[in-house]
CSV table of C-alpha atoms and ligand atoms in Angstrom, one decimal:
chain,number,residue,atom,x,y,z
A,1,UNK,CA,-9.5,-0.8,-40.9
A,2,UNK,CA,-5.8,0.6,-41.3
A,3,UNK,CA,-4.1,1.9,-38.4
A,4,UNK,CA,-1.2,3.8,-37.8
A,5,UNK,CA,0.1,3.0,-34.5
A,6,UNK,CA,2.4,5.4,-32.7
A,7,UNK,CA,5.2,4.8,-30.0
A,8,UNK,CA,4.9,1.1,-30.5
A,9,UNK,CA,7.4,-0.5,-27.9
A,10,UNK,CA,7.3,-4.4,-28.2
A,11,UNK,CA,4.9,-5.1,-25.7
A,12,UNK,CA,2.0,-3.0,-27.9
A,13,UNK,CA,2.7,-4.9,-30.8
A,14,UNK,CA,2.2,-7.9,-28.9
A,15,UNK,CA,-0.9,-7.6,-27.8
A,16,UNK,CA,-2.4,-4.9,-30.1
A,17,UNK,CA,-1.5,-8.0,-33.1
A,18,UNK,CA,-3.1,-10.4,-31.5
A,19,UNK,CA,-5.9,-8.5,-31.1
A,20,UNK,CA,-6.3,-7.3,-34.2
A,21,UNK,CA,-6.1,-10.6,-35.8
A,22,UNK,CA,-9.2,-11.7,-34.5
A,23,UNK,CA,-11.0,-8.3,-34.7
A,24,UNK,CA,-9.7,-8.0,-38.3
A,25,UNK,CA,-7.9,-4.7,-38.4
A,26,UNK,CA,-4.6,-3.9,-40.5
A,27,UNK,CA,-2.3,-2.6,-37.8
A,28,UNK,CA,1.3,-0.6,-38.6
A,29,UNK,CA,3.7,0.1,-36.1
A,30,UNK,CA,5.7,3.1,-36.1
A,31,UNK,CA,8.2,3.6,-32.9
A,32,UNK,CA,8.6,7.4,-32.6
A,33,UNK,CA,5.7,9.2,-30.9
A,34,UNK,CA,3.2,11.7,-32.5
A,35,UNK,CA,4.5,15.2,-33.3
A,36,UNK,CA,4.1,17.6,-35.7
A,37,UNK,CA,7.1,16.2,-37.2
A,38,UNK,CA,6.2,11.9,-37.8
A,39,UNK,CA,2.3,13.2,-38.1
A,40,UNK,CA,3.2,12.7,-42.2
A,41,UNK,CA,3.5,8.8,-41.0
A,42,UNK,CA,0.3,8.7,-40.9
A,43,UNK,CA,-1.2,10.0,-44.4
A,44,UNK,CA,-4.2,8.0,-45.9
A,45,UNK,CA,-4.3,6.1,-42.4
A,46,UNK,CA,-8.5,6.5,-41.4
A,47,UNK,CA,-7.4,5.9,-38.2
A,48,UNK,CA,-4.2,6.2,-35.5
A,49,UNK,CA,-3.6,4.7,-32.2
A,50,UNK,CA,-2.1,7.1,-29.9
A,51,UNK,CA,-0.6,6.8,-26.2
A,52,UNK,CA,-0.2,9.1,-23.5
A,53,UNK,CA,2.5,11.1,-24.8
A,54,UNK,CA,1.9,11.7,-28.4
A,55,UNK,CA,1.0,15.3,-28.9
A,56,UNK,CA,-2.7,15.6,-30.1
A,57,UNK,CA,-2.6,19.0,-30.5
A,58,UNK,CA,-4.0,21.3,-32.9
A,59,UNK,CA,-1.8,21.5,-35.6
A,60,UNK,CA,-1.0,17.9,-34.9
A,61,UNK,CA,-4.8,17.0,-35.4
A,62,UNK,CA,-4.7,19.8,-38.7
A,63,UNK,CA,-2.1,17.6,-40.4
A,64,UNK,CA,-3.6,14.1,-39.4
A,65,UNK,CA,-7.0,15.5,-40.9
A,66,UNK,CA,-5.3,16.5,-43.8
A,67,UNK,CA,-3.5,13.8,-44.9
A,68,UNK,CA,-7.0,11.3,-44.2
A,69,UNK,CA,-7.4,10.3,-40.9
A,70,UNK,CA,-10.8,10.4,-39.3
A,71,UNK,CA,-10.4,8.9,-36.0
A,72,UNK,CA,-8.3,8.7,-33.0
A,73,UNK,CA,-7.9,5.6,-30.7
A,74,UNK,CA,-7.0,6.5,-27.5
A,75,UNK,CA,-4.8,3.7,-25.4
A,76,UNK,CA,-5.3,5.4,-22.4
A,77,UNK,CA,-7.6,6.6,-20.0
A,78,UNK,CA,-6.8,9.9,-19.7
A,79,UNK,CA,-7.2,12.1,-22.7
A,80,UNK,CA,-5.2,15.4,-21.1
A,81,UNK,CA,-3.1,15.3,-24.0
A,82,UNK,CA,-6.1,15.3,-26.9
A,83,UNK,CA,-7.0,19.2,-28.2
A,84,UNK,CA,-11.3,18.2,-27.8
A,85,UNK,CA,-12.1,21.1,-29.5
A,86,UNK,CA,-9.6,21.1,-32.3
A,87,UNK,CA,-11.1,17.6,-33.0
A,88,UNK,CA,-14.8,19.0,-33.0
A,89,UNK,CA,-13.5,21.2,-35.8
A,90,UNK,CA,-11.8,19.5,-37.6
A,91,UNK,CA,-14.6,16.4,-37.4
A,92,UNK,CA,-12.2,14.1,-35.6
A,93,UNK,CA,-13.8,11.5,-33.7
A,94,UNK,CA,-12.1,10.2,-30.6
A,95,UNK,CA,-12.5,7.1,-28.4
A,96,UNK,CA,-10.3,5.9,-25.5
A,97,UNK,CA,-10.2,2.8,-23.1
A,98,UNK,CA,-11.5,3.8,-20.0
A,99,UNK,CA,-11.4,2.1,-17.7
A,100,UNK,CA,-8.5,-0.8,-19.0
A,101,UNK,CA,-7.5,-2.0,-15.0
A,102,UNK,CA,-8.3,0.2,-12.2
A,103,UNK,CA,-6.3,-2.6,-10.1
A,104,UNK,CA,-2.9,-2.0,-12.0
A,105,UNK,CA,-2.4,1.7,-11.6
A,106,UNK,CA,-4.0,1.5,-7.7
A,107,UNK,CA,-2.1,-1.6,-6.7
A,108,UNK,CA,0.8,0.1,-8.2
A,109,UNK,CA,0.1,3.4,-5.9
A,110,UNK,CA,-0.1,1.4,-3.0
A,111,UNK,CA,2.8,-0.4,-3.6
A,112,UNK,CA,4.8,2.4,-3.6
A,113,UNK,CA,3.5,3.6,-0.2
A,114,UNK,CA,4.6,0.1,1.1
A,115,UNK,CA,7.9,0.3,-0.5
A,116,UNK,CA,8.5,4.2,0.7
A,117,UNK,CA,7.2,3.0,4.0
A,118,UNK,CA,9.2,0.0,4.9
A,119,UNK,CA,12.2,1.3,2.4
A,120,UNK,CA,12.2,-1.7,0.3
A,121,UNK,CA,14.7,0.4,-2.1
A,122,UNK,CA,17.5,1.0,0.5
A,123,UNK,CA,17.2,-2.3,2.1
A,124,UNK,CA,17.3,-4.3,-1.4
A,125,UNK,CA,20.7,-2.6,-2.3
A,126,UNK,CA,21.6,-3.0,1.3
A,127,UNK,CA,21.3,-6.9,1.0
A,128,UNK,CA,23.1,-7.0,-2.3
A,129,UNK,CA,26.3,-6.0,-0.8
A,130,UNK,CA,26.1,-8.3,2.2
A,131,UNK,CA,25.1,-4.8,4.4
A,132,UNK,CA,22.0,-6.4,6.8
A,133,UNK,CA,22.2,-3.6,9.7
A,134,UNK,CA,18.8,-2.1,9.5
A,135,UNK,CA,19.5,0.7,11.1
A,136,UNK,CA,17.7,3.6,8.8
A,137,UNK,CA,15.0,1.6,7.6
A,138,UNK,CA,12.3,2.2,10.4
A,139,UNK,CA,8.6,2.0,9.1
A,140,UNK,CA,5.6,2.9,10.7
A,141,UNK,CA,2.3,0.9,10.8
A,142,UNK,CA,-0.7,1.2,8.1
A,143,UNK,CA,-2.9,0.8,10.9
A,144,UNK,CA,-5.0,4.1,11.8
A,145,UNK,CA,-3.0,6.7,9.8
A,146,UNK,CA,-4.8,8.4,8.3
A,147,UNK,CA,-4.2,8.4,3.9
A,148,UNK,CA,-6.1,11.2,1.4
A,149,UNK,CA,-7.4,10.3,-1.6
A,150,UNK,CA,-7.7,12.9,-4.2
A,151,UNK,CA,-9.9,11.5,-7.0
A,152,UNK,CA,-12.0,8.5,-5.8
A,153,UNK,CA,-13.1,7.3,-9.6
A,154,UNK,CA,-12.9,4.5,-10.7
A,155,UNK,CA,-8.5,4.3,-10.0
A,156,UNK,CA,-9.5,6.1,-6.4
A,157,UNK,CA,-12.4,4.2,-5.4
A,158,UNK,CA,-9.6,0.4,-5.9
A,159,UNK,CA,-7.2,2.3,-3.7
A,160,UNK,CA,-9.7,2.9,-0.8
A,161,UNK,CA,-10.8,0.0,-1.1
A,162,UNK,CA,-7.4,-1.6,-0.6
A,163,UNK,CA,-6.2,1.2,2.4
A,164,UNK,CA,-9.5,0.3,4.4
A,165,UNK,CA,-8.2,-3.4,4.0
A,166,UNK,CA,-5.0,-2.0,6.0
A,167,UNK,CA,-7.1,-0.3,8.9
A,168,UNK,CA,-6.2,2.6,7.5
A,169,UNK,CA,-8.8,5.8,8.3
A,170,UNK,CA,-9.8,7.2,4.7
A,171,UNK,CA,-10.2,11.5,3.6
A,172,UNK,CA,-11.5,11.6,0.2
A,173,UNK,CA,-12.0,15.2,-1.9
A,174,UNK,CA,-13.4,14.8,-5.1
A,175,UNK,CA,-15.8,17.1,-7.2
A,176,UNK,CA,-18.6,14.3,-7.4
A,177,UNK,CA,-18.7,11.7,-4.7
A,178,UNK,CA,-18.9,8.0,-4.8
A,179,UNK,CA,-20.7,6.0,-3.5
A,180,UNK,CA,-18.6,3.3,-3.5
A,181,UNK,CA,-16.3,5.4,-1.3
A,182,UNK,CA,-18.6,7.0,0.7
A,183,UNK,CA,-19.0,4.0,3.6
A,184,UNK,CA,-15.5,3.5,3.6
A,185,UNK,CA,-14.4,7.1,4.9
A,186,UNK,CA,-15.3,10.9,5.0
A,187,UNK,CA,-15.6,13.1,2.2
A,188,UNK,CA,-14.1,16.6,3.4
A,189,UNK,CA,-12.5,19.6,1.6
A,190,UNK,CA,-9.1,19.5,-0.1
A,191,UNK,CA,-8.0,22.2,2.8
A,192,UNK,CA,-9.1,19.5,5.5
A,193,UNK,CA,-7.6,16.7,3.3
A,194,UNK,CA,-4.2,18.3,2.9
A,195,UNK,CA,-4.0,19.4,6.5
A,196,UNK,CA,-4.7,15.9,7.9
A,197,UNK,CA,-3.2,13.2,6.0
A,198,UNK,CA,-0.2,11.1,7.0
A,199,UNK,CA,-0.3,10.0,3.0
A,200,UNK,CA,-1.9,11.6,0.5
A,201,UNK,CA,-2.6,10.0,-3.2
A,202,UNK,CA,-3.6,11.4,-6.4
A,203,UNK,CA,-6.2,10.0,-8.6
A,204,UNK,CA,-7.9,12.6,-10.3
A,205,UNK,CA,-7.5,13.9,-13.6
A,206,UNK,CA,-5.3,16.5,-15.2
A,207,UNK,CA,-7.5,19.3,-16.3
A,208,UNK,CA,-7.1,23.3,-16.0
A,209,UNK,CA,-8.9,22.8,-12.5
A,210,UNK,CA,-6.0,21.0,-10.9
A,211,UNK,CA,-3.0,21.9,-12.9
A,212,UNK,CA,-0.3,22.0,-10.1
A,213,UNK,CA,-2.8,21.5,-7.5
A,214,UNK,CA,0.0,20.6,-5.4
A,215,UNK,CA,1.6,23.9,-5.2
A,216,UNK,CA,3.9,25.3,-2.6
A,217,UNK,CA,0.6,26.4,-0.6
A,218,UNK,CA,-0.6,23.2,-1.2
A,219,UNK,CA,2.4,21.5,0.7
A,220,UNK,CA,2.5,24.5,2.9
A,221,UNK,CA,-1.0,23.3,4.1
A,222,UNK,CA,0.3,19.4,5.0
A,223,UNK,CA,1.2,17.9,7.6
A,224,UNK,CA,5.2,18.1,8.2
A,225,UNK,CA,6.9,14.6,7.2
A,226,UNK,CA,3.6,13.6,5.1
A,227,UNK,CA,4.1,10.7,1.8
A,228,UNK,CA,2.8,12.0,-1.5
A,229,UNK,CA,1.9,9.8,-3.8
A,230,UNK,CA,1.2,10.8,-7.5
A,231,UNK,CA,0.6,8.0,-10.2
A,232,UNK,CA,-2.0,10.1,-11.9
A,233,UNK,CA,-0.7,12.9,-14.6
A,234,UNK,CA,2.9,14.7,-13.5
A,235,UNK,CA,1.1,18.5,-14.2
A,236,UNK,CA,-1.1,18.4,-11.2
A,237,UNK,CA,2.7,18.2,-9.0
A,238,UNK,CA,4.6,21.5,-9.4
A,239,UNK,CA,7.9,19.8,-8.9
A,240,UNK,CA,10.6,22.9,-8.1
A,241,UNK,CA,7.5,23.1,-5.3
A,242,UNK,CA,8.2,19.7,-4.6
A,243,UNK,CA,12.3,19.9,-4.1
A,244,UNK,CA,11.1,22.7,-1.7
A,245,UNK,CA,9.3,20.7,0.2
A,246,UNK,CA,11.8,17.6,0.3
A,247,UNK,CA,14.6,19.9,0.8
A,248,UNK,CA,13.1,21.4,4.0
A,249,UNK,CA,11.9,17.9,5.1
A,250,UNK,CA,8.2,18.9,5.3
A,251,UNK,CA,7.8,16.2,2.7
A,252,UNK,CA,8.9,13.1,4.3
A,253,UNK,CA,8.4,10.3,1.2
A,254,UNK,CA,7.8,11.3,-2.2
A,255,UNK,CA,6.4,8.8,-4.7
A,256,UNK,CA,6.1,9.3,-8.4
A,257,UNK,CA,4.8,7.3,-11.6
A,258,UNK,CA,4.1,10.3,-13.5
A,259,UNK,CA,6.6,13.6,-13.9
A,260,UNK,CA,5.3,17.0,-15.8
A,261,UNK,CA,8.2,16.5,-18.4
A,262,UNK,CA,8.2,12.7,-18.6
A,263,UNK,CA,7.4,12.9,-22.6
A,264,UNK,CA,11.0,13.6,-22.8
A,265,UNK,CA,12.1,11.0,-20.8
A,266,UNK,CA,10.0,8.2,-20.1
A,267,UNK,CA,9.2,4.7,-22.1
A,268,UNK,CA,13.0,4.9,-23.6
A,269,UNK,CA,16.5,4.2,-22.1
A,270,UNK,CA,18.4,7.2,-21.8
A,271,UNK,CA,21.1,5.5,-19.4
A,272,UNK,CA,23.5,5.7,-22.3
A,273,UNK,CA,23.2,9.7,-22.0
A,274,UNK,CA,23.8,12.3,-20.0
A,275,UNK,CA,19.9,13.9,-18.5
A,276,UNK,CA,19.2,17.6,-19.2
A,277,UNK,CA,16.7,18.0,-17.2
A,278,UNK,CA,17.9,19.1,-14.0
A,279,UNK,CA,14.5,19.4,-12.0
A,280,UNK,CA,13.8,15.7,-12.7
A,281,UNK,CA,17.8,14.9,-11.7
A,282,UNK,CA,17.4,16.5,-8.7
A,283,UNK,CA,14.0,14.6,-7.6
A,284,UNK,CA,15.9,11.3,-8.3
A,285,UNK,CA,18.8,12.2,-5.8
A,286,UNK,CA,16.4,12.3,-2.5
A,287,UNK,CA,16.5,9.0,-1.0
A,288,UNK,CA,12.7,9.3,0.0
A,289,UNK,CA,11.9,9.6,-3.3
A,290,UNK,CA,11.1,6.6,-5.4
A,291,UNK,CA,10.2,7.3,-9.2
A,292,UNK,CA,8.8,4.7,-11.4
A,293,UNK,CA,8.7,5.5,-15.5
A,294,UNK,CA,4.7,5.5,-16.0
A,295,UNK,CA,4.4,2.0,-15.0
A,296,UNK,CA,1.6,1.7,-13.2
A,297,UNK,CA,-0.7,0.5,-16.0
A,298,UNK,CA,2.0,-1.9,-16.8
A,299,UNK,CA,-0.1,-5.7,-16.2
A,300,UNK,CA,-0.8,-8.1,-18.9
A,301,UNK,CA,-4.5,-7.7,-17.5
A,302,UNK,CA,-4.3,-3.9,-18.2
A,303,UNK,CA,-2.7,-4.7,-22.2
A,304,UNK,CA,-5.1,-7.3,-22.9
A,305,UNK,CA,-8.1,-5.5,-22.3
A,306,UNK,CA,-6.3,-2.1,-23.8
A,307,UNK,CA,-6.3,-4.1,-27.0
A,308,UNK,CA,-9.7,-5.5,-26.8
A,309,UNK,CA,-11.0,-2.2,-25.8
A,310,UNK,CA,-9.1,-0.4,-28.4
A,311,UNK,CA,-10.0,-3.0,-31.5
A,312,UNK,CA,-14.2,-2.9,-30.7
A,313,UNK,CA,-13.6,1.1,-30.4
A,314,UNK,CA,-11.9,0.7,-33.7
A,315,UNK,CA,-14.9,-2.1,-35.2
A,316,UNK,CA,-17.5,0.5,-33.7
A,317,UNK,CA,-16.4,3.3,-35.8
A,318,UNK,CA,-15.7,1.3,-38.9
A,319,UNK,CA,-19.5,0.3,-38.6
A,320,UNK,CA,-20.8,3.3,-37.6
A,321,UNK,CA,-22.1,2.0,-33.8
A,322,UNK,CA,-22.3,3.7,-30.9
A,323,UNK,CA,-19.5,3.2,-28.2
A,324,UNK,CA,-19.7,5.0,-24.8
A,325,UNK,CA,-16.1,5.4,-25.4
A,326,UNK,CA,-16.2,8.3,-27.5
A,327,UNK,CA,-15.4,11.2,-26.2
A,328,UNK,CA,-17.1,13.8,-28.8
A,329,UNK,CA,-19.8,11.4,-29.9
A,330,UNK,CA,-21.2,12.8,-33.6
A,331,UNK,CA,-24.5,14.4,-33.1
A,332,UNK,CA,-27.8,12.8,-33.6
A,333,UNK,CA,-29.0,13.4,-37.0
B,401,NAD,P1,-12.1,8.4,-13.3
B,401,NAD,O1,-12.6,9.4,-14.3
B,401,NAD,O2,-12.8,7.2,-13.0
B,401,NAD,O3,-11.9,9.2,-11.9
B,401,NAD,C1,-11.4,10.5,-11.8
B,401,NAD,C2,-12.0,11.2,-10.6
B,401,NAD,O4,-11.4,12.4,-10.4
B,401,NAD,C3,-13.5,11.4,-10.8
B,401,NAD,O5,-14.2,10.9,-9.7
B,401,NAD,C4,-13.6,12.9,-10.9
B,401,NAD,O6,-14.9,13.4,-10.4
B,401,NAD,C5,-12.4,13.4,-10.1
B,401,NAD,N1,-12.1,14.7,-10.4
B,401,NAD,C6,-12.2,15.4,-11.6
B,401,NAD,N2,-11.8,16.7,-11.4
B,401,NAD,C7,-11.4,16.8,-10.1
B,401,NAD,C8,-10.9,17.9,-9.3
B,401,NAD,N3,-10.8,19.1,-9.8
B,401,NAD,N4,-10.7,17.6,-8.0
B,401,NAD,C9,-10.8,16.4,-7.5
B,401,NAD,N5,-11.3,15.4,-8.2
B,401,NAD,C10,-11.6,15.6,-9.4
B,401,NAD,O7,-10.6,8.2,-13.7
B,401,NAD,P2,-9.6,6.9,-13.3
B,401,NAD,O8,-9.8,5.8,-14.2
B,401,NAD,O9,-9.8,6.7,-11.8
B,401,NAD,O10,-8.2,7.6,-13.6
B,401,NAD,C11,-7.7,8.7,-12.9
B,401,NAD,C12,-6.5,9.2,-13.5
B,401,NAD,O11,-5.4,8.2,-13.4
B,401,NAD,C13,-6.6,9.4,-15.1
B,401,NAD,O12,-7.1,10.7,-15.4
B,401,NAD,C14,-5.2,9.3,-15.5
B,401,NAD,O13,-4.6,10.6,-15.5
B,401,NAD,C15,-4.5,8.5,-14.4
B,401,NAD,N6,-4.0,7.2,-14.9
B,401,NAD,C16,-2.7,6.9,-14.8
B,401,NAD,C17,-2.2,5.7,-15.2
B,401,NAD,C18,-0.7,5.3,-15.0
B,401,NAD,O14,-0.3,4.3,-15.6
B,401,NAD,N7,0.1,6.0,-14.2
B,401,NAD,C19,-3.0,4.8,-15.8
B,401,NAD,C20,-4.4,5.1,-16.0
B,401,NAD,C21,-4.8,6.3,-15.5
């Protein structure tokens, strides 16, 4: 099948080719993301490949119907950025890769706790220029504090696992429980979670439900000096809330993979330019924070199986098969 495959960076074509060679689909590369605007790239294309910030929104989806295309391949996991019921109109079918590495994104999570922790940011500039006081980069222990997990899926469940490994004692809030989870620490409400975590990480979704569920109350509720940790989706952070909170100190360590606006931003280098977006500037200037660009998915285990996952969803459709990777799978006839 011919695909039109949006904000291709190097790596994607990489592994995406190689993929496709064997699974026998016809990809093209196009560099900018999906907008209204470079939707036209994609007339007579059955099918596009999209990641996490190319805009799948309704008049998006209006002018990839129009000009041919049928269905949508999903790179990702989340699908926060697909109109669902814009495709159900329009007769768009959707699949994404859902679960690609768990490890990646909650190795990556937990890596930043260890990093914000032990300061592993100040101290590696520090031994650059021949500075090796260490003075300013007192940690504390993993041992007994205690870490909330917000979201204990599939990417939440990996991180417990790992914290328990640390003697850490584990909060979980979630709307369904795991099981999984369940021996490992104590389900409680968000309240309890927020008021008693030393870290708290995000691993839920973005949905309408917890759009800036870290909101000033939210922080309000935590305890004073506490490590957040979002590698998730940047809309469930309200940032200005954030700068609040670092500003006053009641936010001690703030980690971030993921910002609200990081479409603008993130997956390109801007260091040739000067940054207009003054909420994100001022995040980056708090030496507590530590912001990666949407990286945590970022292992060759993670791309491979993206690619795999992402050529059968393609081979699935083409032949009319079910895949449990659909998200509006056609009805029954
Ligand atoms: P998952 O579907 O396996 O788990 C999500 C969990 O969140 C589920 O247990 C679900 O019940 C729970 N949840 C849903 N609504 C909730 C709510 N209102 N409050 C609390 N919990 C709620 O998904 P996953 O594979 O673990 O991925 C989690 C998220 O991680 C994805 O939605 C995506 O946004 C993000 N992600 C980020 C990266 C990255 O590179 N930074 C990569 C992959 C995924």
């Amino acid at each position: 099948m011919r695909v039109a495959v949006f904000s291709t960076k190097n790596y994607d074509r990489q592994f995406l080719q190689s993929a496709a060679k064997t699974a026998g689909h016809e990809l093209v590369f196009f560099e900018p993301r999906l907008t209204l605007e470079t939707a036209p790239l994609a007339s007579d294309f059955p099918a596009i490949c999209a990641f996490v910030n190319d805009q799948l929104s309704s008049d998006v989806l209006a002018r990839l119907a129009a000009g041919g295309t049928r269905f949508i391949v999903l790179r990702s996991a989340g699908f926060n950025n697909v109109d669902l019921d814009a495709c159900r109109e329009l007769e768009l079918r959707v699949a994404r890769v859902p679960a690609y590495s768990p490890d990646a994104v909650a190795e990556h999570a937990v890596g930043m706790i260890l990093a914000l922790n032990r300061k592993f940011h100040k101290a590696y500039n520090r031994v650059r220029e021949g500075n090796f006081a260490i003075d300013g980069l007192l940690g504390f222990d993993m041992r007994g504090r205690t870490v909330g997990i917000i979201g204990t899926g599939k990417i939440g469940a990996v991180a417990a696992r790992i914290l328990a490994g640390f003697g850490c004692k584990l909060l979980f809030y979630d709307v369904v429980q795991n099981v999984e989870c369940a021996p490992l620490g104590r389900y409680v409400s968000l309240e309890e979670l927020l008021s008693e975590s030393d870290i708290i990480t995000l691993h839920c979704p973005l949905s309408l439900q917890t759009y800036h569920m870290i909101s000033r109350a939210a922080i309000g509720r935590m305890k004073p000096g506490v490590m957040l940790i979002n590698t998730s989706r940047g809309a469930l952070v309200d940032a200005p809330a954030v700068i609040e909170g670092l500003k006053s100190g009641h936010i001690g360590y703030l980690g971030l993979d993921v910002y609200e606006e990081e479409a603008e931003l993130f997956f390109e280098d801007h260091s040739g330019h000067v940054i207009q977006d003054d909420v994100f500037m001022r995040l980056a200037t708090f030496l507590n924070v530590l912001i990666t660009a949407h990286q945590a998915f970022f292992t060759a285990t993670a791309l491979e199986e993206i690619a795999r996952v992402t050529m059968a969803n393609l081979t699935a459709f083409e032949r009319s098969e079910p895949t449990r990777n659909e998200l509006l799978p056609p009805a029954k006839s």
